[in-house]
PDB file of C-alpha atoms in Angstrom:
ATOM      1  CA  UNK A  22     157.226 198.639 -99.721  1.00  0.00           C
ATOM      2  CA  UNK A  23     155.752 195.592 -97.947  1.00  0.00           C
ATOM      3  CA  UNK A  24     157.089 193.387-100.728  1.00  0.00           C
ATOM      4  CA  UNK A  25     160.572 194.910-100.305  1.00  0.00           C
ATOM      5  CA  UNK A  26     160.565 194.361 -96.506  1.00  0.00           C
ATOM      6  CA  UNK A  27     159.332 190.796 -96.948  1.00  0.00           C
ATOM      7  CA  UNK A  28     162.022 190.018 -99.528  1.00  0.00           C
ATOM      8  CA  UNK A  29     164.734 191.503 -97.292  1.00  0.00           C
ATOM      9  CA  UNK A  30     163.564 189.445 -94.296  1.00  0.00           C
ATOM     10  CA  UNK A  31     163.591 186.289 -96.396  1.00  0.00           C
ATOM     11  CA  UNK A  32     167.094 187.044 -97.628  1.00  0.00           C
ATOM     12  CA  UNK A  33     168.358 187.552 -94.059  1.00  0.00           C
ATOM     13  CA  UNK A  34     166.808 184.252 -92.953  1.00  0.00           C
ATOM     14  CA  UNK A  35     168.470 182.352 -95.780  1.00  0.00           C
ATOM     15  CA  UNK A  36     171.795 184.102 -95.179  1.00  0.00           C
ATOM     16  CA  UNK A  37     171.620 183.283 -91.436  1.00  0.00           C
ATOM     17  CA  UNK A  38     170.928 179.623 -92.195  1.00  0.00           C
ATOM     18  CA  UNK A  39     173.925 179.416 -94.526  1.00  0.00           C
ATOM     19  CA  UNK A  40     176.154 181.007 -91.905  1.00  0.00           C
ATOM     20  CA  UNK A  41     175.033 178.519 -89.235  1.00  0.00           C
ATOM     21  CA  UNK A  42     175.992 175.628 -91.487  1.00  0.00           C
ATOM     22  CA  UNK A  43     179.445 176.961 -92.421  1.00  0.00           C
ATOM     23  CA  UNK A  44     182.557 175.119 -91.209  1.00  0.00           C
ATOM     24  CA  UNK A  45     184.160 176.561 -88.082  1.00  0.00           C
ATOM     25  CA  UNK A  46     187.642 178.047 -88.317  1.00  0.00           C
ATOM     26  CA  UNK A  47     190.258 177.542 -85.618  1.00  0.00           C
ATOM     27  CA  UNK A  48     191.627 180.540 -83.731  1.00  0.00           C
ATOM     28  CA  UNK A  49     195.133 180.265 -82.249  1.00  0.00           C
ATOM     29  CA  UNK A  50     195.394 180.672 -78.453  1.00  0.00           C
ATOM     30  CA  UNK A  51     196.447 184.133 -77.288  1.00  0.00           C
ATOM     31  CA  UNK A  52     200.183 184.813 -77.314  1.00  0.00           C
ATOM     32  CA  UNK A  53     201.829 185.380 -73.969  1.00  0.00           C
ATOM     33  CA  UNK A  54     202.079 189.100 -73.231  1.00  0.00           C
ATOM     34  CA  UNK A  55     199.609 190.089 -75.978  1.00  0.00           C
ATOM     35  CA  UNK A  56     197.306 192.970 -75.019  1.00  0.00           C
ATOM     36  CA  UNK A  57     194.054 194.137 -76.512  1.00  0.00           C
ATOM     37  CA  UNK A  58     193.833 197.741 -77.780  1.00  0.00           C
ATOM     38  CA  UNK A  59     192.714 200.153 -75.075  1.00  0.00           C
ATOM     39  CA  UNK A  60     190.156 202.889 -75.432  1.00  0.00           C
ATOM     40  CA  UNK A  61     190.304 206.145 -73.480  1.00  0.00           C
ATOM     41  CA  UNK A  62     187.790 204.695 -71.030  1.00  0.00           C
ATOM     42  CA  UNK A  63     190.035 201.684 -70.442  1.00  0.00           C
ATOM     43  CA  UNK A  64     192.866 203.991 -69.333  1.00  0.00           C
ATOM     44  CA  UNK A  65     191.000 205.050 -66.185  1.00  0.00           C
ATOM     45  CA  UNK A  66     192.847 203.526 -63.174  1.00  0.00           C
ATOM     46  CA  UNK A  67     191.108 200.432 -61.846  1.00  0.00           C
ATOM     47  CA  UNK A  68     191.691 198.096 -58.927  1.00  0.00           C
ATOM     48  CA  UNK A  69     192.264 194.510 -60.068  1.00  0.00           C
ATOM     49  CA  UNK A  70     191.601 191.519 -57.852  1.00  0.00           C
ATOM     50  CA  UNK A  71     194.054 188.772 -58.787  1.00  0.00           C
ATOM     51  CA  UNK A  72     192.467 186.014 -56.693  1.00  0.00           C
ATOM     52  CA  UNK A  73     191.160 183.216 -58.886  1.00  0.00           C
ATOM     53  CA  UNK A  74     188.771 180.432 -57.923  1.00  0.00           C
ATOM     54  CA  UNK A  75     189.770 177.126 -59.498  1.00  0.00           C
ATOM     55  CA  UNK A  76     186.935 174.594 -59.684  1.00  0.00           C
ATOM     56  CA  UNK A  77     187.762 170.908 -60.029  1.00  0.00           C
ATOM     57  CA  UNK A  78     185.047 168.388 -60.934  1.00  0.00           C
ATOM     58  CA  UNK A  79     185.898 165.051 -59.337  1.00  0.00           C
ATOM     59  CA  UNK A  80     184.665 161.501 -59.867  1.00  0.00           C
ATOM     60  CA  UNK A  81     185.352 158.863 -57.229  1.00  0.00           C
ATOM     61  CA  UNK A  82     184.803 155.206 -58.175  1.00  0.00           C
ATOM     62  CA  UNK A  83     185.464 151.890 -56.489  1.00  0.00           C
ATOM     63  CA  UNK A  84     187.298 148.856 -57.898  1.00  0.00           C
ATOM     64  CA  UNK A  85     184.199 147.936 -59.961  1.00  0.00           C
ATOM     65  CA  UNK A  86     183.933 151.412 -61.448  1.00  0.00           C
ATOM     66  CA  UNK A  87     180.816 152.314 -59.456  1.00  0.00           C
ATOM     67  CA  UNK A  88     180.471 155.897 -58.184  1.00  0.00           C
ATOM     68  CA  UNK A  89     181.263 156.402 -54.494  1.00  0.00           C
ATOM     69  CA  UNK A  90     178.990 158.835 -52.662  1.00  0.00           C
ATOM     70  CA  UNK A  91     178.799 160.068 -49.096  1.00  0.00           C
ATOM     71  CA  UNK A  92     182.285 161.572 -48.940  1.00  0.00           C
ATOM     72  CA  UNK A  93     182.902 164.991 -47.377  1.00  0.00           C
ATOM     73  CA  UNK A  94     185.257 167.939 -47.650  1.00  0.00           C
ATOM     74  CA  UNK A  95     187.545 166.499 -44.961  1.00  0.00           C
ATOM     75  CA  UNK A  96     188.065 163.300 -46.978  1.00  0.00           C
ATOM     76  CA  UNK A  97     190.078 165.126 -49.646  1.00  0.00           C
ATOM     77  CA  UNK A  98     193.284 167.066 -50.055  1.00  0.00           C
ATOM     78  CA  UNK A  99     194.011 169.237 -53.080  1.00  0.00           C
ATOM     79  CA  UNK A 100     197.454 170.419 -54.172  1.00  0.00           C
ATOM     80  CA  UNK A 101     198.664 172.897 -56.798  1.00  0.00           C
ATOM     81  CA  UNK A 102     202.201 172.288 -58.062  1.00  0.00           C
ATOM     82  CA  UNK A 103     202.726 170.022 -55.042  1.00  0.00           C
ATOM     83  CA  UNK A 104     201.607 172.572 -52.428  1.00  0.00           C
ATOM     84  CA  UNK A 105     198.420 171.937 -50.353  1.00  0.00           C
ATOM     85  CA  UNK A 106     195.536 174.349 -50.922  1.00  0.00           C
ATOM     86  CA  UNK A 107     192.544 175.156 -48.739  1.00  0.00           C
ATOM     87  CA  UNK A 108     189.312 173.719 -50.140  1.00  0.00           C
ATOM     88  CA  UNK A 109     186.981 176.731 -50.325  1.00  0.00           C
ATOM     89  CA  UNK A 110     184.117 175.097 -52.259  1.00  0.00           C
ATOM     90  CA  UNK A 111     182.719 171.586 -51.841  1.00  0.00           C
ATOM     91  CA  UNK A 112     179.568 170.037 -53.285  1.00  0.00           C
ATOM     92  CA  UNK A 113     178.313 166.451 -53.323  1.00  0.00           C
ATOM     93  CA  UNK A 114     176.596 165.202 -56.494  1.00  0.00           C
ATOM     94  CA  UNK A 115     177.134 168.581 -58.062  1.00  0.00           C
ATOM     95  CA  UNK A 116     174.030 170.134 -59.578  1.00  0.00           C
ATOM     96  CA  UNK A 117     176.028 172.973 -61.137  1.00  0.00           C
ATOM     97  CA  UNK A 118     175.069 173.853 -64.737  1.00  0.00           C
ATOM     98  CA  UNK A 119     176.604 172.059 -67.704  1.00  0.00           C
ATOM     99  CA  UNK A 120     177.824 173.430 -71.031  1.00  0.00           C
ATOM    100  CA  UNK A 121     178.231 170.445 -73.354  1.00  0.00           C
ATOM    101  CA  UNK A 122     179.493 170.145 -76.910  1.00  0.00           C
ATOM    102  CA  UNK A 123     178.321 166.887 -78.465  1.00  0.00           C
ATOM    103  CA  UNK A 124     180.669 166.266 -81.422  1.00  0.00           C
ATOM    104  CA  UNK A 125     179.763 163.378 -83.716  1.00  0.00           C
ATOM    105  CA  UNK A 126     182.217 161.783 -86.131  1.00  0.00           C
ATOM    106  CA  UNK A 127     180.269 161.677 -89.396  1.00  0.00           C
ATOM    107  CA  UNK A 128     182.890 159.735 -91.374  1.00  0.00           C
ATOM    108  CA  UNK A 129     181.829 156.565 -93.170  1.00  0.00           C
ATOM    109  CA  UNK A 130     183.939 154.408 -90.826  1.00  0.00           C
ATOM    110  CA  UNK A 131     181.794 155.459 -87.860  1.00  0.00           C
ATOM    111  CA  UNK A 132     178.300 156.067 -89.232  1.00  0.00           C
ATOM    112  CA  UNK A 133     177.643 152.389 -89.947  1.00  0.00           C
ATOM    113  CA  UNK A 134     174.342 152.300 -88.035  1.00  0.00           C
ATOM    114  CA  UNK A 135     173.245 155.875 -88.461  1.00  0.00           C
ATOM    115  CA  UNK A 136     169.735 155.419 -87.075  1.00  0.00           C
ATOM    116  CA  UNK A 137     170.928 153.728 -83.866  1.00  0.00           C
ATOM    117  CA  UNK A 138     173.623 156.359 -83.301  1.00  0.00           C
ATOM    118  CA  UNK A 139     171.232 159.269 -83.708  1.00  0.00           C
ATOM    119  CA  UNK A 140     168.582 157.636 -81.501  1.00  0.00           C
ATOM    120  CA  UNK A 141     171.152 156.981 -78.757  1.00  0.00           C
ATOM    121  CA  UNK A 142     172.254 160.621 -78.915  1.00  0.00           C
ATOM    122  CA  UNK A 143     168.637 161.805 -78.672  1.00  0.00           C
ATOM    123  CA  UNK A 144     168.035 159.671 -75.591  1.00  0.00           C
ATOM    124  CA  UNK A 145     171.250 161.034 -74.025  1.00  0.00           C
ATOM    125  CA  UNK A 146     170.148 164.631 -74.584  1.00  0.00           C
ATOM    126  CA  UNK A 147     166.669 163.988 -73.174  1.00  0.00           C
ATOM    127  CA  UNK A 148     168.021 162.187 -70.109  1.00  0.00           C
ATOM    128  CA  UNK A 149     170.786 164.649 -69.223  1.00  0.00           C
ATOM    129  CA  UNK A 150     169.800 168.159 -70.294  1.00  0.00           C
ATOM    130  CA  UNK A 151     168.150 170.264 -67.577  1.00  0.00           C
ATOM    131  CA  UNK A 152     166.789 173.806 -67.709  1.00  0.00           C
ATOM    132  CA  UNK A 153     170.086 175.291 -66.471  1.00  0.00           C
ATOM    133  CA  UNK A 154     172.199 173.317 -68.987  1.00  0.00           C
ATOM    134  CA  UNK A 155     173.088 174.057 -72.622  1.00  0.00           C
ATOM    135  CA  UNK A 156     174.300 171.880 -75.474  1.00  0.00           C
ATOM    136  CA  UNK A 157     176.040 172.632 -78.765  1.00  0.00           C
ATOM    137  CA  UNK A 158     175.859 170.010 -81.539  1.00  0.00           C
ATOM    138  CA  UNK A 159     178.759 169.585 -83.973  1.00  0.00           C
ATOM    139  CA  UNK A 160     179.571 167.094 -86.692  1.00  0.00           C
ATOM    140  CA  UNK A 161     183.004 166.447 -88.161  1.00  0.00           C
ATOM    141  CA  UNK A 162     184.245 164.647 -91.245  1.00  0.00           C
ATOM    142  CA  UNK A 163     186.342 166.596 -93.796  1.00  0.00           C
ATOM    143  CA  UNK A 164     185.560 169.770 -91.809  1.00  0.00           C
ATOM    144  CA  UNK A 165     183.923 170.610 -88.487  1.00  0.00           C
ATOM    145  CA  UNK A 166     180.426 172.047 -88.712  1.00  0.00           C
ATOM    146  CA  UNK A 167     178.279 173.489 -85.962  1.00  0.00           C
ATOM    147  CA  UNK A 168     174.831 172.010 -86.540  1.00  0.00           C
ATOM    148  CA  UNK A 169     173.040 173.586 -83.554  1.00  0.00           C
ATOM    149  CA  UNK A 170     174.558 176.400 -81.425  1.00  0.00           C
ATOM    150  CA  UNK A 171     174.217 176.305 -77.637  1.00  0.00           C
ATOM    151  CA  UNK A 172     170.642 175.751 -76.553  1.00  0.00           C
ATOM    152  CA  UNK A 173     168.624 173.881 -73.923  1.00  0.00           C
ATOM    153  CA  UNK A 174     165.748 173.237 -76.334  1.00  0.00           C
ATOM    154  CA  UNK A 175     165.741 169.473 -76.839  1.00  0.00           C
ATOM    155  CA  UNK A 176     163.583 169.612 -79.961  1.00  0.00           C
ATOM    156  CA  UNK A 177     166.131 171.831 -81.723  1.00  0.00           C
ATOM    157  CA  UNK A 178     168.898 169.364 -80.889  1.00  0.00           C
ATOM    158  CA  UNK A 179     166.824 166.381 -82.041  1.00  0.00           C
ATOM    159  CA  UNK A 180     166.133 168.171 -85.305  1.00  0.00           C
ATOM    160  CA  UNK A 181     169.859 168.884 -85.696  1.00  0.00           C
ATOM    161  CA  UNK A 182     170.749 165.223 -85.178  1.00  0.00           C
ATOM    162  CA  UNK A 183     168.566 164.402 -88.164  1.00  0.00           C
ATOM    163  CA  UNK A 184     170.640 166.785 -90.325  1.00  0.00           C
ATOM    164  CA  UNK A 185     173.982 165.004 -89.803  1.00  0.00           C
ATOM    165  CA  UNK A 186     175.363 163.507 -93.027  1.00  0.00           C
ATOM    166  CA  UNK A 187     178.299 161.189 -93.630  1.00  0.00           C
ATOM    167  CA  UNK A 188     181.627 162.316 -95.070  1.00  0.00           C
ATOM    168  CA  UNK A 189     184.834 160.707 -96.263  1.00  0.00           C
ATOM    169  CA  UNK A 190     187.470 161.987 -93.786  1.00  0.00           C
ATOM    170  CA  UNK A 191     187.884 162.664 -90.052  1.00  0.00           C
ATOM    171  CA  UNK A 192     189.007 166.017 -88.630  1.00  0.00           C
ATOM    172  CA  UNK A 193     189.151 164.654 -85.073  1.00  0.00           C
ATOM    173  CA  UNK A 194     191.652 167.006 -83.439  1.00  0.00           C
ATOM    174  CA  UNK A 195     190.115 170.005 -85.185  1.00  0.00           C
ATOM    175  CA  UNK A 196     186.798 168.945 -83.621  1.00  0.00           C
ATOM    176  CA  UNK A 197     188.282 168.744 -80.116  1.00  0.00           C
ATOM    177  CA  UNK A 198     190.066 172.066 -80.601  1.00  0.00           C
ATOM    178  CA  UNK A 199     186.980 173.861 -81.907  1.00  0.00           C
ATOM    179  CA  UNK A 200     184.622 172.305 -79.360  1.00  0.00           C
ATOM    180  CA  UNK A 201     186.937 173.458 -76.558  1.00  0.00           C
ATOM    181  CA  UNK A 202     187.237 176.899 -78.121  1.00  0.00           C
ATOM    182  CA  UNK A 203     183.459 177.137 -78.267  1.00  0.00           C
ATOM    183  CA  UNK A 204     183.219 176.156 -74.588  1.00  0.00           C
ATOM    184  CA  UNK A 205     185.828 178.781 -73.710  1.00  0.00           C
ATOM    185  CA  UNK A 206     183.244 181.421 -74.562  1.00  0.00           C
ATOM    186  CA  UNK A 207     180.611 180.122 -72.126  1.00  0.00           C
ATOM    187  CA  UNK A 208     179.999 181.640 -68.710  1.00  0.00           C
ATOM    188  CA  UNK A 209     181.634 180.048 -65.664  1.00  0.00           C
ATOM    189  CA  UNK A 210     179.052 181.546 -63.306  1.00  0.00           C
ATOM    190  CA  UNK A 211     177.605 179.259 -60.629  1.00  0.00           C
ATOM    191  CA  UNK A 212     180.436 176.758 -61.040  1.00  0.00           C
ATOM    192  CA  UNK A 213     179.364 175.799 -64.568  1.00  0.00           C
ATOM    193  CA  UNK A 214     181.129 172.677 -65.861  1.00  0.00           C
ATOM    194  CA  UNK A 215     182.384 172.435 -69.444  1.00  0.00           C
ATOM    195  CA  UNK A 216     182.203 169.090 -71.248  1.00  0.00           C
ATOM    196  CA  UNK A 217     183.077 167.695 -74.681  1.00  0.00           C
ATOM    197  CA  UNK A 218     181.406 164.403 -75.629  1.00  0.00           C
ATOM    198  CA  UNK A 219     182.882 162.710 -78.710  1.00  0.00           C
ATOM    199  CA  UNK A 220     181.572 159.793 -80.754  1.00  0.00           C
ATOM    200  CA  UNK A 221     184.465 158.594 -82.918  1.00  0.00           C
ATOM    201  CA  UNK A 222     186.728 155.684 -83.845  1.00  0.00           C
ATOM    202  CA  UNK A 223     189.828 157.665 -82.911  1.00  0.00           C
ATOM    203  CA  UNK A 224     191.163 158.192 -86.418  1.00  0.00           C
ATOM    204  CA  UNK A 225     192.365 161.616 -87.575  1.00  0.00           C
ATOM    205  CA  UNK A 226     192.803 161.849 -91.345  1.00  0.00           C
ATOM    206  CA  UNK A 227     192.768 165.612 -91.930  1.00  0.00           C
ATOM    207  CA  UNK A 228     195.800 167.892 -91.785  1.00  0.00           C
ATOM    208  CA  UNK A 229     194.736 170.422 -89.179  1.00  0.00           C
ATOM    209  CA  UNK A 230     195.109 170.743 -85.429  1.00  0.00           C
ATOM    210  CA  UNK A 231     197.452 168.259 -83.756  1.00  0.00           C
ATOM    211  CA  UNK A 232     196.863 166.285 -80.581  1.00  0.00           C
ATOM    212  CA  UNK A 233     198.986 168.655 -78.479  1.00  0.00           C
ATOM    213  CA  UNK A 234     197.052 171.675 -79.750  1.00  0.00           C
ATOM    214  CA  UNK A 235     193.718 169.984 -79.074  1.00  0.00           C
ATOM    215  CA  UNK A 236     194.801 169.022 -75.539  1.00  0.00           C
ATOM    216  CA  UNK A 237     196.051 172.526 -74.742  1.00  0.00           C
ATOM    217  CA  UNK A 238     192.836 174.121 -75.951  1.00  0.00           C
ATOM    218  CA  UNK A 239     190.760 171.688 -73.861  1.00  0.00           C
ATOM    219  CA  UNK A 240     192.897 172.468 -70.799  1.00  0.00           C
ATOM    220  CA  UNK A 241     192.639 176.215 -71.436  1.00  0.00           C
ATOM    221  CA  UNK A 242     188.851 175.891 -71.521  1.00  0.00           C
ATOM    222  CA  UNK A 243     188.799 173.628 -68.473  1.00  0.00           C
ATOM    223  CA  UNK A 244     186.812 171.153 -70.576  1.00  0.00           C
ATOM    224  CA  UNK A 245     186.375 167.516 -69.579  1.00  0.00           C
ATOM    225  CA  UNK A 246     186.631 165.299 -72.666  1.00  0.00           C
ATOM    226  CA  UNK A 247     184.484 162.154 -72.766  1.00  0.00           C
ATOM    227  CA  UNK A 248     185.128 159.804 -75.681  1.00  0.00           C
ATOM    228  CA  UNK A 249     182.766 157.092 -76.856  1.00  0.00           C
ATOM    229  CA  UNK A 250     185.163 155.075 -79.002  1.00  0.00           C
ATOM    230  CA  UNK A 251     183.598 153.063 -81.817  1.00  0.00           C
ATOM    231  CA  UNK A 252     185.602 149.882 -82.449  1.00  0.00           C
ATOM    232  CA  UNK A 253     185.022 148.561 -86.001  1.00  0.00           C
ATOM    233  CA  UNK A 254     186.506 145.099 -85.347  1.00  0.00           C
ATOM    234  CA  UNK A 255     188.385 143.398 -82.525  1.00  0.00           C
ATOM    235  CA  UNK A 256     191.579 142.762 -84.509  1.00  0.00           C
ATOM    236  CA  UNK A 257     194.229 145.468 -84.055  1.00  0.00           C
ATOM    237  CA  UNK A 258     194.898 145.458 -87.807  1.00  0.00           C
ATOM    238  CA  UNK A 259     191.521 147.081 -88.449  1.00  0.00           C
ATOM    239  CA  UNK A 260     191.718 149.655 -85.650  1.00  0.00           C
ATOM    240  CA  UNK A 261     193.406 152.970 -85.092  1.00  0.00           C
ATOM    241  CA  UNK A 262     194.904 151.971 -81.745  1.00  0.00           C
ATOM    242  CA  UNK A 263     197.173 155.031 -81.724  1.00  0.00           C
ATOM    243  CA  UNK A 264     194.152 157.294 -82.022  1.00  0.00           C
ATOM    244  CA  UNK A 265     192.347 155.325 -79.304  1.00  0.00           C
ATOM    245  CA  UNK A 266     195.286 155.715 -76.921  1.00  0.00           C
ATOM    246  CA  UNK A 267     195.372 159.454 -77.646  1.00  0.00           C
ATOM    247  CA  UNK A 268     191.699 159.761 -76.681  1.00  0.00           C
ATOM    248  CA  UNK A 269     192.310 157.770 -73.492  1.00  0.00           C
ATOM    249  CA  UNK A 270     195.173 160.073 -72.518  1.00  0.00           C
ATOM    250  CA  UNK A 271     193.058 163.113 -73.356  1.00  0.00           C
ATOM    251  CA  UNK A 272     190.298 161.851 -71.052  1.00  0.00           C
ATOM    252  CA  UNK A 273     192.777 161.207 -68.230  1.00  0.00           C
ATOM    253  CA  UNK A 274     194.379 164.644 -68.526  1.00  0.00           C
ATOM    254  CA  UNK A 275     191.101 166.599 -68.644  1.00  0.00           C
ATOM    255  CA  UNK A 276     189.140 164.667 -66.023  1.00  0.00           C
ATOM    256  CA  UNK A 277     186.820 162.967 -68.517  1.00  0.00           C
ATOM    257  CA  UNK A 278     186.423 159.276 -69.316  1.00  0.00           C
ATOM    258  CA  UNK A 279     186.306 156.939 -72.292  1.00  0.00           C
ATOM    259  CA  UNK A 280     184.040 154.054 -73.223  1.00  0.00           C
ATOM    260  CA  UNK A 281     184.435 151.423 -75.937  1.00  0.00           C
ATOM    261  CA  UNK A 282     181.520 150.467 -78.173  1.00  0.00           C
ATOM    262  CA  UNK A 283     181.735 147.417 -80.447  1.00  0.00           C
ATOM    263  CA  UNK A 284     178.052 146.915 -81.224  1.00  0.00           C
ATOM    264  CA  UNK A 285     175.976 150.018 -82.099  1.00  0.00           C
ATOM    265  CA  UNK A 286     173.372 148.796 -79.607  1.00  0.00           C
ATOM    266  CA  UNK A 287     175.954 149.479 -76.871  1.00  0.00           C
ATOM    267  CA  UNK A 288     175.881 153.215 -77.598  1.00  0.00           C
ATOM    268  CA  UNK A 289     172.857 153.653 -75.352  1.00  0.00           C
ATOM    269  CA  UNK A 290     174.558 152.287 -72.202  1.00  0.00           C
ATOM    270  CA  UNK A 291     177.756 154.216 -73.051  1.00  0.00           C
ATOM    271  CA  UNK A 292     175.797 157.476 -73.106  1.00  0.00           C
ATOM    272  CA  UNK A 293     174.113 156.416 -69.848  1.00  0.00           C
ATOM    273  CA  UNK A 294     177.563 156.029 -68.248  1.00  0.00           C
ATOM    274  CA  UNK A 295     178.506 159.572 -69.303  1.00  0.00           C
ATOM    275  CA  UNK A 296     175.226 160.922 -67.923  1.00  0.00           C
ATOM    276  CA  UNK A 297     175.664 159.088 -64.594  1.00  0.00           C
ATOM    277  CA  UNK A 298     179.254 160.291 -64.374  1.00  0.00           C
ATOM    278  CA  UNK A 299     178.249 163.936 -64.705  1.00  0.00           C
ATOM    279  CA  UNK A 300     175.424 163.541 -62.194  1.00  0.00           C
ATOM    280  CA  UNK A 301     177.583 161.966 -59.475  1.00  0.00           C
ATOM    281  CA  UNK A 302     180.560 164.329 -59.543  1.00  0.00           C
ATOM    282  CA  UNK A 303     181.904 166.137 -56.535  1.00  0.00           C
ATOM    283  CA  UNK A 304     182.905 169.764 -57.017  1.00  0.00           C
ATOM    284  CA  UNK A 305     186.004 171.072 -55.236  1.00  0.00           C
ATOM    285  CA  UNK A 306     187.220 174.633 -55.454  1.00  0.00           C
ATOM    286  CA  UNK A 307     190.221 176.550 -54.142  1.00  0.00           C
ATOM    287  CA  UNK A 308     191.714 180.003 -54.591  1.00  0.00           C
ATOM    288  CA  UNK A 309     194.864 179.842 -56.693  1.00  0.00           C
ATOM    289  CA  UNK A 310     198.063 181.346 -55.280  1.00  0.00           C
ATOM    290  CA  UNK A 311     198.848 184.761 -56.751  1.00  0.00           C
ATOM    291  CA  UNK A 312     202.111 184.679 -58.726  1.00  0.00           C
ATOM    292  CA  UNK A 313     201.712 187.883 -60.690  1.00  0.00           C
ATOM    293  CA  UNK A 314     201.824 187.744 -64.498  1.00  0.00           C
ATOM    294  CA  UNK A 315     201.949 184.020 -65.150  1.00  0.00           C
ATOM    295  CA  UNK A 316     201.274 181.965 -68.279  1.00  0.00           C
ATOM    296  CA  UNK A 317     202.488 178.614 -66.948  1.00  0.00           C
ATOM    297  CA  UNK A 318     200.602 175.326 -66.715  1.00  0.00           C
ATOM    298  CA  UNK A 319     199.821 174.648 -63.059  1.00  0.00           C
ATOM    299  CA  UNK A 320     199.395 171.026 -62.044  1.00  0.00           C
ATOM    300  CA  UNK A 321     196.524 169.848 -59.831  1.00  0.00           C
ATOM    301  CA  UNK A 322     196.506 166.778 -57.621  1.00  0.00           C
ATOM    302  CA  UNK A 323     193.563 165.538 -55.565  1.00  0.00           C
ATOM    303  CA  UNK A 324     193.928 162.653 -53.136  1.00  0.00           C
ATOM    304  CA  UNK A 325     192.136 160.973 -50.259  1.00  0.00           C
ATOM    305  CA  UNK A 326     193.445 161.979 -46.846  1.00  0.00           C
ATOM    306  CA  UNK A 327     192.842 158.475 -45.498  1.00  0.00           C
ATOM    307  CA  UNK A 328     195.778 156.383 -46.758  1.00  0.00           C
ATOM    308  CA  UNK A 329     193.660 153.221 -46.737  1.00  0.00           C
ATOM    309  CA  UNK A 330     191.127 154.846 -49.081  1.00  0.00           C
ATOM    310  CA  UNK A 331     193.880 156.022 -51.447  1.00  0.00           C
ATOM    311  CA  UNK A 332     194.370 152.477 -52.688  1.00  0.00           C
ATOM    312  CA  UNK A 333     190.682 151.609 -52.535  1.00  0.00           C
ATOM    313  CA  UNK A 334     189.164 154.353 -54.691  1.00  0.00           C
ATOM    314  CA  UNK A 335     190.136 155.822 -58.051  1.00  0.00           C
ATOM    315  CA  UNK A 336     189.904 159.605 -58.518  1.00  0.00           C
ATOM    316  CA  UNK A 337     189.347 161.202 -61.917  1.00  0.00           C
ATOM    317  CA  UNK A 338     189.815 164.966 -62.380  1.00  0.00           C
ATOM    318  CA  UNK A 339     191.612 167.460 -64.609  1.00  0.00           C
ATOM    319  CA  UNK A 340     195.351 167.437 -64.099  1.00  0.00           C
ATOM    320  CA  UNK A 341     195.925 171.175 -64.302  1.00  0.00           C
ATOM    321  CA  UNK A 342     195.135 174.523 -65.902  1.00  0.00           C
ATOM    322  CA  UNK A 343     196.842 177.409 -67.673  1.00  0.00           C
ATOM    323  CA  UNK A 344     197.280 180.415 -65.393  1.00  0.00           C
ATOM    324  CA  UNK A 345     196.380 182.878 -68.178  1.00  0.00           C
ATOM    325  CA  UNK A 346     193.290 180.995 -69.374  1.00  0.00           C
ATOM    326  CA  UNK A 347     189.723 182.153 -68.715  1.00  0.00           C
TER     327      UNK A 347
END
C-alpha cells in the first residue's frame, strides 16, 4: 500500500511539472452582452453597487526625464471622456502592491548574451520585489510558456531564469496578450498595480495575436507595459523598426515606458529605470460615472492645473479603460 501511495504521489508531481511547462493558450475577451450560467442561488435578488473606482498610476518627469516629486492632489486634474472628475484617491510615491509579468524573448536574435540577460533580470527581481508584490515569469519564442507562476519567492524566480532556453521564432503579441490575461486574474485590492515587463527586439514572427488584440487585452487588464528593446545593430536595415514603434505606442497607451539597449551591459541600467519608475509613481483614483450597461472604451486625461507646469513636466499614464473590464 505504501508503495502504491508513493508511486501515485510521484506521478502527480511529474504530471504537475509537465503542466507548468506547457504553452499557454489565448482566451478571447468576453463578448458584449454575454452572461454566465446562473444557479438557483444566483437568482436570489441582490442589490448591485455600480460605482467603480478607477485607479491611474502616474509618472511625472522633467525635461531631463528625472522623476518629479513633492506634488499634491491639488496640482492635478483628471478627466474621463473630456469631463472633469473628482480625485478621490491620491498617493505620493505609491507603495501599493505590484503584480508583474516578466516576459523574456527567448529567440536567437535576442538571447545573444544569455548570461548577462539572466543576471540583469535576477538583479531587477531582487531590487524591486517586496513582500506584498508578486511576479510571474514567462518566456516566448515559437510559443509562450509560463516558467514560474505568480510568487514573491525570489529564489524560485532565479531558478526559473536559469531554465529559459532559446528558440527560433518570436510570438511577441501572443506574449503581451497572455501576460495581460494572466494579470487580469490578479486581485486589485489595496490599489494593486499591474505591470508587464518585456525584453525583446520588437519582432513578431508567429501567426497569433495581433497588435490590436494585444493592446486591447492590456487595456482590459489595466496593465502598464514596459519594453526593454534590444537593438541588434544601429542600421535600420538590421532592425525591426515597425515592431519597435509598436512597442513605443503600446507603452504610451498603457502608461508604461520603453528603453533601448544596444550593449547587453546596458540591460542592468534599463531594469533600474523600470524599478525607479514604479517606485516614484503617483496614484490617482476617481469614481467612474455610472452609465448603465456599457462596454465602451473610456478615455482618461490627466493634466497639471498650473498652465506653466503643463509645458514643463511630462505626464505618463494609461489613456483609458474598457467599462466592462475587471
